[in-house]
Amino acid sequence: MKHEVNDKGDRVIIALKGDIDLESSPAARELLLSSVARNRNLLVDLSAVTYIDSSGVASLVEALQASRKNGTDFALAAASESARRVLELARLDKVFTMYDTVDDGLNA
């Protein structure tokens, strides 16, 4: 997994790329939780995620819970077809705020 972090106004955009699996999810978890701990609103760009397993989903859920505890926003944007399918099967598309594009998330 690779990632890119960009500040856009009051939000941090974290673009995750590649596979988010048992091997890479600890790094994704640390990246997401450290940004949440800095009281930043997060928009996670999943457009370049080629595969996500339950450990990757758990990292996203943990970051969402942490953001709710500290009162910051956490949303997903531009989920790739494979990532969206996993989130929908787990019915997490109803739990996460999800935007079709990063721009939609920034303008919300």
GROMACS .gro file of N, CA, C and O in nm:
model
  432
    1MET      N    1   0.083  -0.117   0.000
    1MET     CA    2   0.000   0.000   0.000
    1MET      C    3   0.088   0.124   0.000
    1MET      O    4   0.185   0.132   0.072
    2LYS      N    5   0.047   0.217  -0.080
    2LYS     CA    6   0.111   0.349  -0.081
    2LYS      C    7   0.005   0.449  -0.038
    2LYS      O    8  -0.114   0.419  -0.037
    3HIS      N    9   0.049   0.568  -0.006
    3HIS     CA   10  -0.047   0.672   0.033
    3HIS      C   11   0.009   0.810   0.000
    3HIS      O   12   0.129   0.826  -0.021
    4GLU      N   13  -0.083   0.903  -0.004
    4GLU     CA   14  -0.049   1.043  -0.026
    4GLU      C   15  -0.137   1.125   0.067
    4GLU      O   16  -0.256   1.097   0.081
    5VAL      N   17  -0.079   1.228   0.129
    5VAL     CA   18  -0.153   1.312   0.223
    5VAL      C   19  -0.147   1.456   0.172
    5VAL      O   20  -0.038   1.507   0.142
    6ASN      N   21  -0.263   1.520   0.163
    6ASN     CA   22  -0.272   1.659   0.118
    6ASN      C   23  -0.367   1.737   0.207
    6ASN      O   24  -0.474   1.686   0.242
    7ASP      N   25  -0.328   1.858   0.241
    7ASP     CA   26  -0.417   1.948   0.314
    7ASP      C   27  -0.498   2.028   0.215
    7ASP      O   28  -0.443   2.085   0.120
    8LYS      N   29  -0.630   2.031   0.237
    8LYS     CA   30  -0.721   2.110   0.153
    8LYS      C   31  -0.815   2.186   0.245
    8LYS      O   32  -0.915   2.131   0.291
    9GLY      N   33  -0.781   2.307   0.279
    9GLY     CA   34  -0.865   2.385   0.368
    9GLY      C   35  -0.870   2.323   0.505
    9GLY      O   36  -0.766   2.299   0.568
   10ASP      N   37  -0.991   2.293   0.551
   10ASP     CA   38  -1.006   2.238   0.685
   10ASP      C   39  -1.001   2.085   0.686
   10ASP      O   40  -1.027   2.022   0.788
   11ARG      N   41  -0.968   2.024   0.573
   11ARG     CA   42  -0.964   1.878   0.563
   11ARG      C   43  -0.825   1.829   0.524
   11ARG      O   44  -0.751   1.897   0.454
   12VAL      N   45  -0.798   1.708   0.566
   12VAL     CA   46  -0.681   1.635   0.519
   12VAL      C   47  -0.733   1.525   0.428
   12VAL      O   48  -0.824   1.450   0.466
   13ILE      N   49  -0.678   1.519   0.309
   13ILE     CA   50  -0.713   1.412   0.216
   13ILE      C   51  -0.603   1.307   0.224
   13ILE      O   52  -0.486   1.337   0.201
   14ILE      N   53  -0.643   1.187   0.257
   14ILE     CA   54  -0.550   1.075   0.258
   14ILE      C   55  -0.590   0.983   0.144
   14ILE      O   56  -0.698   0.924   0.146
   15ALA      N   57  -0.504   0.975   0.045
   15ALA     CA   58  -0.529   0.887  -0.070
   15ALA      C   59  -0.454   0.757  -0.047
   15ALA      O   60  -0.331   0.755  -0.040
   16LEU      N   61  -0.530   0.649  -0.032
   16LEU     CA   62  -0.471   0.516  -0.017
   16LEU      C   63  -0.464   0.449  -0.153
   16LEU      O   64  -0.557   0.463  -0.233
   17LYS      N   65  -0.355   0.376  -0.178
   17LYS     CA   66  -0.334   0.317  -0.309
   17LYS      C   67  -0.286   0.174  -0.296
   17LYS      O   68  -0.205   0.143  -0.209
   18GLY      N   69  -0.338   0.087  -0.381
   18GLY     CA   70  -0.295  -0.052  -0.382
   18GLY      C   71  -0.381  -0.138  -0.292
   18GLY      O   72  -0.497  -0.110  -0.268
   19ASP      N   73  -0.320  -0.245  -0.241
   19ASP     CA   74  -0.391  -0.340  -0.155
   19ASP      C   75  -0.385  -0.295  -0.009
   19ASP      O   76  -0.279  -0.256   0.040
   20ILE      N   77  -0.499  -0.302   0.058
   20ILE     CA   78  -0.504  -0.279   0.202
   20ILE      C   79  -0.545  -0.412   0.263
   20ILE      O   80  -0.663  -0.446   0.269
   21ASP      N   81  -0.445  -0.486   0.305
   21ASP     CA   82  -0.467  -0.621   0.354
   21ASP      C   83  -0.396  -0.640   0.488
   21ASP      O   84  -0.350  -0.543   0.548
   22LEU      N   85  -0.389  -0.763   0.532
   22LEU     CA   86  -0.331  -0.793   0.662
   22LEU      C   87  -0.189  -0.739   0.676
   22LEU      O   88  -0.149  -0.694   0.783
   23GLU      N   89  -0.115  -0.739   0.568
   23GLU     CA   90   0.023  -0.690   0.571
   23GLU      C   91   0.030  -0.538   0.580
   23GLU      O   92   0.112  -0.482   0.652
   24SER      N   93  -0.055  -0.468   0.507
   24SER     CA   94  -0.045  -0.322   0.499
   24SER      C   95  -0.143  -0.248   0.589
   24SER      O   96  -0.126  -0.128   0.611
   25SER      N   97  -0.243  -0.315   0.641
   25SER     CA   98  -0.343  -0.244   0.720
   25SER      C   99  -0.288  -0.181   0.849
   25SER      O  100  -0.338  -0.075   0.889
   26PRO      N  101  -0.186  -0.237   0.915
   26PRO     CA  102  -0.131  -0.167   1.032
   26PRO      C  103  -0.077  -0.028   0.996
   26PRO      O  104  -0.096   0.068   1.072
   27ALA      N  105  -0.014  -0.015   0.879
   27ALA     CA  106   0.036   0.116   0.837
   27ALA      C  107  -0.080   0.210   0.804
   27ALA      O  108  -0.075   0.329   0.839
   28ALA      N  109  -0.184   0.158   0.741
   28ALA     CA  110  -0.302   0.240   0.711
   28ALA      C  111  -0.368   0.285   0.841
   28ALA      O  112  -0.406   0.401   0.855
   29ARG      N  113  -0.380   0.194   0.936
   29ARG     CA  114  -0.440   0.225   1.066
   29ARG      C  115  -0.363   0.337   1.135
   29ARG      O  116  -0.422   0.434   1.182
   30GLU      N  117  -0.231   0.324   1.140
   30GLU     CA  118  -0.148   0.425   1.206
   30GLU      C  119  -0.162   0.561   1.137
   30GLU      O  120  -0.174   0.665   1.202
   31LEU      N  121  -0.160   0.561   1.006
   31LEU     CA  122  -0.175   0.685   0.928
   31LEU      C  123  -0.309   0.753   0.959
   31LEU      O  124  -0.315   0.873   0.987
   32LEU      N  125  -0.416   0.676   0.955
   32LEU     CA  126  -0.549   0.732   0.979
   32LEU      C  127  -0.564   0.781   1.123
   32LEU      O  128  -0.611   0.892   1.148
   33LEU      N  129  -0.524   0.698   1.219
   33LEU     CA  130  -0.541   0.736   1.360
   33LEU      C  131  -0.453   0.854   1.399
   33LEU      O  132  -0.495   0.938   1.480
   34SER      N  133  -0.334   0.863   1.342
   34SER     CA  134  -0.249   0.979   1.376
   34SER      C  135  -0.309   1.108   1.323
   34SER      O  136  -0.300   1.213   1.387
   35SER      N  137  -0.373   1.103   1.207
   35SER     CA  138  -0.439   1.222   1.153
   35SER      C  139  -0.561   1.259   1.236
   35SER      O  140  -0.585   1.377   1.264
   36VAL      N  141  -0.639   1.160   1.278
   36VAL     CA  142  -0.755   1.185   1.363
   36VAL      C  143  -0.709   1.244   1.496
   36VAL      O  144  -0.771   1.338   1.548
   37ALA      N  145  -0.599   1.194   1.550
   37ALA     CA  146  -0.548   1.242   1.679
   37ALA      C  147  -0.507   1.389   1.674
   37ALA      O  148  -0.507   1.457   1.777
   38ARG      N  149  -0.476   1.438   1.556
   38ARG     CA  150  -0.442   1.580   1.540
   38ARG      C  151  -0.566   1.668   1.520
   38ARG      O  152  -0.555   1.783   1.479
   39ASN      N  153  -0.683   1.608   1.548
   39ASN     CA  154  -0.811   1.679   1.537
   39ASN      C  155  -0.833   1.739   1.399
   39ASN      O  156  -0.879   1.852   1.386
   40ARG      N  157  -0.802   1.662   1.297
   40ARG     CA  158  -0.823   1.706   1.161
   40ARG      C  159  -0.943   1.633   1.101
   40ARG      O  160  -0.967   1.517   1.131
   41ASN      N  161  -1.019   1.701   1.019
   41ASN     CA  162  -1.127   1.639   0.943
   41ASN      C  163  -1.063   1.560   0.829
   41ASN      O  164  -0.980   1.613   0.756
   42LEU      N  165  -1.102   1.435   0.815
   42LEU     CA  166  -1.039   1.348   0.716
   42LEU      C  167  -1.133   1.311   0.602
   42LEU      O  168  -1.251   1.284   0.625
   43LEU      N  169  -1.079   1.310   0.484
   43LEU     CA  170  -1.145   1.260   0.366
   43LEU      C  171  -1.051   1.155   0.307
   43LEU      O  172  -0.939   1.187   0.268
   44VAL      N  173  -1.094   1.030   0.307
   44VAL     CA  174  -1.009   0.920   0.262
   44VAL      C  175  -1.046   0.884   0.119
   44VAL      O  176  -1.158   0.841   0.092
   45ASP      N  177  -0.952   0.906   0.030
   45ASP     CA  178  -0.970   0.878  -0.113
   45ASP      C  179  -0.936   0.731  -0.138
   45ASP      O  180  -0.821   0.689  -0.122
   46LEU      N  181  -1.036   0.654  -0.178
   46LEU     CA  182  -1.017   0.511  -0.203
   46LEU      C  183  -1.017   0.477  -0.352
   46LEU      O  184  -1.030   0.362  -0.390
   47SER      N  185  -0.999   0.576  -0.437
   47SER     CA  186  -1.009   0.554  -0.581
   47SER      C  187  -0.902   0.460  -0.635
   47SER      O  188  -0.925   0.392  -0.735
   48ALA      N  189  -0.787   0.454  -0.572
   48ALA     CA  190  -0.677   0.370  -0.622
   48ALA      C  191  -0.657   0.244  -0.538
   48ALA      O  192  -0.555   0.178  -0.549
   49VAL      N  193  -0.756   0.211  -0.456
   49VAL     CA  194  -0.748   0.088  -0.377
   49VAL      C  195  -0.789  -0.029  -0.467
   49VAL      O  196  -0.900  -0.031  -0.519
   50THR      N  197  -0.698  -0.122  -0.483
   50THR     CA  198  -0.724  -0.236  -0.571
   50THR      C  199  -0.785  -0.353  -0.497
   50THR      O  200  -0.853  -0.437  -0.557
   51TYR      N  201  -0.762  -0.360  -0.366
   51TYR     CA  202  -0.815  -0.470  -0.284
   51TYR      C  203  -0.817  -0.424  -0.140
   51TYR      O  204  -0.725  -0.356  -0.094
   52ILE      N  205  -0.924  -0.457  -0.067
   52ILE     CA  206  -0.930  -0.429   0.075
   52ILE      C  207  -0.993  -0.549   0.144
   52ILE      O  208  -1.096  -0.600   0.099
   53ASP      N  209  -0.929  -0.596   0.251
   53ASP     CA  210  -0.983  -0.710   0.324
   53ASP      C  211  -1.039  -0.662   0.458
   53ASP      O  212  -1.046  -0.542   0.485
   54SER      N  213  -1.078  -0.756   0.542
   54SER     CA  214  -1.142  -0.720   0.668
   54SER      C  215  -1.051  -0.640   0.759
   54SER      O  216  -1.097  -0.554   0.834
   55SER      N  217  -0.920  -0.664   0.753
   55SER     CA  218  -0.829  -0.586   0.838
   55SER      C  219  -0.822  -0.441   0.790
   55SER      O  220  -0.813  -0.348   0.871
   56GLY      N  221  -0.831  -0.420   0.660
   56GLY     CA  222  -0.834  -0.284   0.607
   56GLY      C  223  -0.963  -0.213   0.644
   56GLY      O  224  -0.964  -0.096   0.681
   57VAL      N  225  -1.073  -0.286   0.633
   57VAL     CA  226  -1.203  -0.230   0.672
   57VAL      C  227  -1.202  -0.196   0.821
   57VAL      O  228  -1.250  -0.090   0.862
   58ALA      N  229  -1.144  -0.283   0.902
   58ALA     CA  230  -1.136  -0.258   1.047
   58ALA      C  231  -1.057  -0.131   1.076
   58ALA      O  232  -1.092  -0.055   1.168
   59SER      N  233  -0.954  -0.105   1.000
   59SER     CA  234  -0.876   0.019   1.017
   59SER      C  235  -0.961   0.142   0.988
   59SER      O  236  -0.954   0.242   1.060
   60LEU      N  237  -1.043   0.135   0.883
   60LEU     CA  238  -1.132   0.245   0.851
   60LEU      C  239  -1.236   0.265   0.961
   60LEU      O  240  -1.264   0.378   1.003
   61VAL      N  241  -1.293   0.156   1.011
   61VAL     CA  242  -1.394   0.164   1.117
   61VAL      C  243  -1.334   0.222   1.244
   61VAL      O  244  -1.395   0.308   1.309
   62GLU      N  245  -1.213   0.180   1.279
   62GLU     CA  246  -1.148   0.231   1.400
   62GLU      C  247  -1.122   0.381   1.388
   62GLU      O  248  -1.143   0.456   1.484
   63ALA      N  249  -1.080   0.425   1.272
   63ALA     CA  250  -1.056   0.568   1.251
   63ALA      C  251  -1.187   0.646   1.257
   63ALA      O  252  -1.192   0.757   1.312
   64LEU      N  253  -1.295   0.590   1.203
   64LEU     CA  254  -1.426   0.654   1.211
   64LEU      C  255  -1.468   0.669   1.357
   64LEU      O  256  -1.514   0.776   1.398
   65GLN      N  257  -1.453   0.564   1.435
   65GLN     CA  258  -1.490   0.570   1.577
   65GLN      C  259  -1.407   0.673   1.652
   65GLN      O  260  -1.460   0.749   1.734
   66ALA      N  261  -1.279   0.680   1.623
   66ALA     CA  262  -1.192   0.778   1.689
   66ALA      C  263  -1.232   0.920   1.651
   66ALA      O  264  -1.232   1.010   1.737
   67SER      N  265  -1.269   0.940   1.525
   67SER     CA  266  -1.309   1.075   1.483
   67SER      C  267  -1.439   1.117   1.549
   67SER      O  268  -1.457   1.234   1.585
   68ARG      N  269  -1.529   1.023   1.568
   68ARG     CA  270  -1.655   1.054   1.636
   68ARG      C  271  -1.629   1.094   1.781
   68ARG      O  272  -1.695   1.182   1.835
   69LYS      N  273  -1.533   1.026   1.845
   69LYS     CA  274  -1.500   1.057   1.985
   69LYS      C  275  -1.442   1.197   2.000
   69LYS      O  276  -1.468   1.263   2.100
   70ASN      N  277  -1.362   1.242   1.902
   70ASN     CA  278  -1.303   1.375   1.917
   70ASN      C  279  -1.377   1.483   1.839
   70ASN      O  280  -1.333   1.596   1.833
   71GLY      N  281  -1.489   1.447   1.778
   71GLY     CA  282  -1.575   1.548   1.715
   71GLY      C  283  -1.528   1.598   1.580
   71GLY      O  284  -1.565   1.707   1.539
   72THR      N  285  -1.448   1.518   1.510
   72THR     CA  286  -1.405   1.558   1.377
   72THR      C  287  -1.480   1.477   1.271
   72THR      O  288  -1.539   1.375   1.301
   73ASP      N  289  -1.476   1.525   1.148
   73ASP     CA  290  -1.543   1.457   1.038
   73ASP      C  291  -1.451   1.350   0.978
   73ASP      O  292  -1.330   1.368   0.970
   74PHE      N  293  -1.513   1.241   0.934
   74PHE     CA  294  -1.441   1.133   0.868
   74PHE      C  295  -1.530   1.084   0.756
   74PHE      O  296  -1.644   1.044   0.780
   75ALA      N  297  -1.480   1.089   0.634
   75ALA     CA  298  -1.560   1.046   0.520
   75ALA      C  299  -1.472   0.973   0.420
   75ALA      O  300  -1.350   0.991   0.417
   76LEU      N  301  -1.537   0.892   0.337
   76LEU     CA  302  -1.470   0.820   0.229
   76LEU      C  303  -1.512   0.882   0.097
   76LEU      O  304  -1.626   0.928   0.083
   77ALA      N  305  -1.420   0.880   0.001
   77ALA     CA  306  -1.452   0.938  -0.130
   77ALA      C  307  -1.399   0.850  -0.242
   77ALA      O  308  -1.296   0.784  -0.228
   78ALA      N  309  -1.471   0.850  -0.352
   78ALA     CA  310  -1.428   0.791  -0.479
   78ALA      C  311  -1.387   0.645  -0.464
   78ALA      O  312  -1.289   0.602  -0.525
   79ALA      N  313  -1.459   0.570  -0.385
   79ALA     CA  314  -1.422   0.429  -0.363
   79ALA      C  315  -1.417   0.353  -0.494
   79ALA      O  316  -1.509   0.362  -0.576
   80SER      N  317  -1.309   0.282  -0.514
   80SER     CA  318  -1.297   0.197  -0.633
   80SER      C  319  -1.408   0.092  -0.630
   80SER      O  320  -1.470   0.068  -0.526
   81GLU      N  321  -1.431   0.031  -0.743
   81GLU     CA  322  -1.538  -0.069  -0.750
   81GLU      C  323  -1.517  -0.181  -0.648
   81GLU      O  324  -1.610  -0.223  -0.580
   82SER      N  325  -1.393  -0.229  -0.636
   82SER     CA  326  -1.368  -0.339  -0.543
   82SER      C  327  -1.384  -0.295  -0.398
   82SER      O  328  -1.441  -0.369  -0.316
   83ALA      N  329  -1.339  -0.175  -0.364
   83ALA     CA  330  -1.355  -0.126  -0.227
   83ALA      C  331  -1.502  -0.101  -0.196
   83ALA      O  332  -1.551  -0.136  -0.088
   84ARG      N  333  -1.573  -0.043  -0.290
   84ARG     CA  334  -1.716  -0.016  -0.269
   84ARG      C  335  -1.794  -0.147  -0.249
   84ARG      O  336  -1.880  -0.155  -0.162
   85ARG      N  337  -1.760  -0.246  -0.325
   85ARG     CA  338  -1.829  -0.375  -0.314
   85ARG      C  339  -1.811  -0.435  -0.174
   85ARG      O  340  -1.907  -0.482  -0.113
   86VAL      N  341  -1.689  -0.430  -0.121
   86VAL     CA  342  -1.663  -0.482   0.014
   86VAL      C  343  -1.741  -0.403   0.117
   86VAL      O  344  -1.804  -0.460   0.208
   87LEU      N  345  -1.740  -0.271   0.105
   87LEU     CA  346  -1.813  -0.187   0.201
   87LEU      C  347  -1.963  -0.211   0.193
   87LEU      O  348  -2.032  -0.214   0.297
   88GLU      N  349  -2.015  -0.229   0.073
   88GLU     CA  350  -2.157  -0.257   0.057
   88GLU      C  351  -2.196  -0.394   0.113
   88GLU      O  352  -2.300  -0.408   0.177
   89LEU      N  353  -2.113  -0.495   0.088
   89LEU     CA  354  -2.142  -0.629   0.141
   89LEU      C  355  -2.146  -0.630   0.293
   89LEU      O  356  -2.225  -0.702   0.353
   90ALA      N  357  -2.062  -0.549   0.354
   90ALA     CA  358  -2.059  -0.539   0.500
   90ALA      C  359  -2.161  -0.436   0.551
   90ALA      O  360  -2.170  -0.413   0.671
   91ARG      N  361  -2.235  -0.377   0.458
   91ARG     CA  362  -2.334  -0.273   0.488
   91ARG      C  363  -2.273  -0.150   0.555
   91ARG      O  364  -2.342  -0.073   0.621
   92LEU      N  365  -2.145  -0.130   0.532
   92LEU     CA  366  -2.077  -0.014   0.589
   92LEU      C  367  -2.096   0.111   0.505
   92LEU      O  368  -2.064   0.221   0.549
   93ASP      N  369  -2.151   0.095   0.384
   93ASP     CA  370  -2.183   0.212   0.304
   93ASP      C  371  -2.294   0.294   0.371
   93ASP      O  372  -2.312   0.411   0.340
   94LYS      N  373  -2.364   0.232   0.467
   94LYS     CA  374  -2.468   0.303   0.544
   94LYS      C  375  -2.410   0.365   0.670
   94LYS      O  376  -2.473   0.449   0.733
   95VAL      N  377  -2.290   0.323   0.709
   95VAL     CA  378  -2.226   0.372   0.831
   95VAL      C  379  -2.134   0.490   0.800
   95VAL      O  380  -2.136   0.592   0.870
   96PHE      N  381  -2.055   0.476   0.695
   96PHE     CA  382  -1.963   0.582   0.655
   96PHE      C  383  -2.035   0.687   0.573
   96PHE      O  384  -2.126   0.655   0.497
   97THR      N  385  -1.991   0.811   0.586
   97THR     CA  386  -2.029   0.913   0.490
   97THR      C  387  -1.942   0.888   0.368
   97THR      O  388  -1.819   0.883   0.378
   98MET      N  389  -2.007   0.869   0.253
   98MET     CA  390  -1.934   0.837   0.131
   98MET      C  391  -1.972   0.934   0.020
   98MET      O  392  -2.090   0.963   0.000
   99TYR      N  393  -1.870   0.980  -0.050
   99TYR     CA  394  -1.890   1.071  -0.163
   99TYR      C  395  -1.841   1.004  -0.291
   99TYR      O  396  -1.745   0.927  -0.289
  100ASP      N  397  -1.906   1.037  -0.402
  100ASP     CA  398  -1.869   0.977  -0.530
  100ASP      C  399  -1.731   1.025  -0.578
  100ASP      O  400  -1.659   0.950  -0.643
  101THR      N  401  -1.696   1.149  -0.546
  101THR     CA  402  -1.567   1.203  -0.586
  101THR      C  403  -1.504   1.278  -0.470
  101THR      O  404  -1.573   1.317  -0.374
  102VAL      N  405  -1.375   1.301  -0.480
  102VAL     CA  406  -1.305   1.380  -0.377
  102VAL      C  407  -1.359   1.523  -0.376
  102VAL      O  408  -1.382   1.581  -0.270
  103ASP      N  409  -1.384   1.578  -0.494
  103ASP     CA  410  -1.440   1.714  -0.501
  103ASP      C  411  -1.574   1.724  -0.431
  103ASP      O  412  -1.602   1.823  -0.363
  104ASP      N  413  -1.659   1.622  -0.447
  104ASP     CA  414  -1.787   1.621  -0.377
  104ASP      C  415  -1.766   1.625  -0.226
  104ASP      O  416  -1.835   1.696  -0.154
  105GLY      N  417  -1.668   1.549  -0.179
  105GLY     CA  418  -1.638   1.548  -0.036
  105GLY      C  419  -1.584   1.682   0.013
  105GLY      O  420  -1.618   1.726   0.124
  106LEU      N  421  -1.503   1.747  -0.067
  106LEU     CA  422  -1.448   1.876  -0.028
  106LEU      C  423  -1.556   1.984  -0.027
  106LEU      O  424  -1.549   2.078   0.052
  107ASN      N  425  -1.653   1.971  -0.116
  107ASN     CA  426  -1.758   2.074  -0.127
  107ASN      C  427  -1.875   2.051  -0.032
  107ASN      O  428  -1.964   2.134  -0.024
  108ALA      N  429  -1.874   1.939   0.037
  108ALA     CA  430  -1.987   1.906   0.127
  108ALA      C  431  -1.984   1.991   0.252
  108ALA      O  432  -1.885   2.039   0.296
   0.00000   0.00000   0.00000
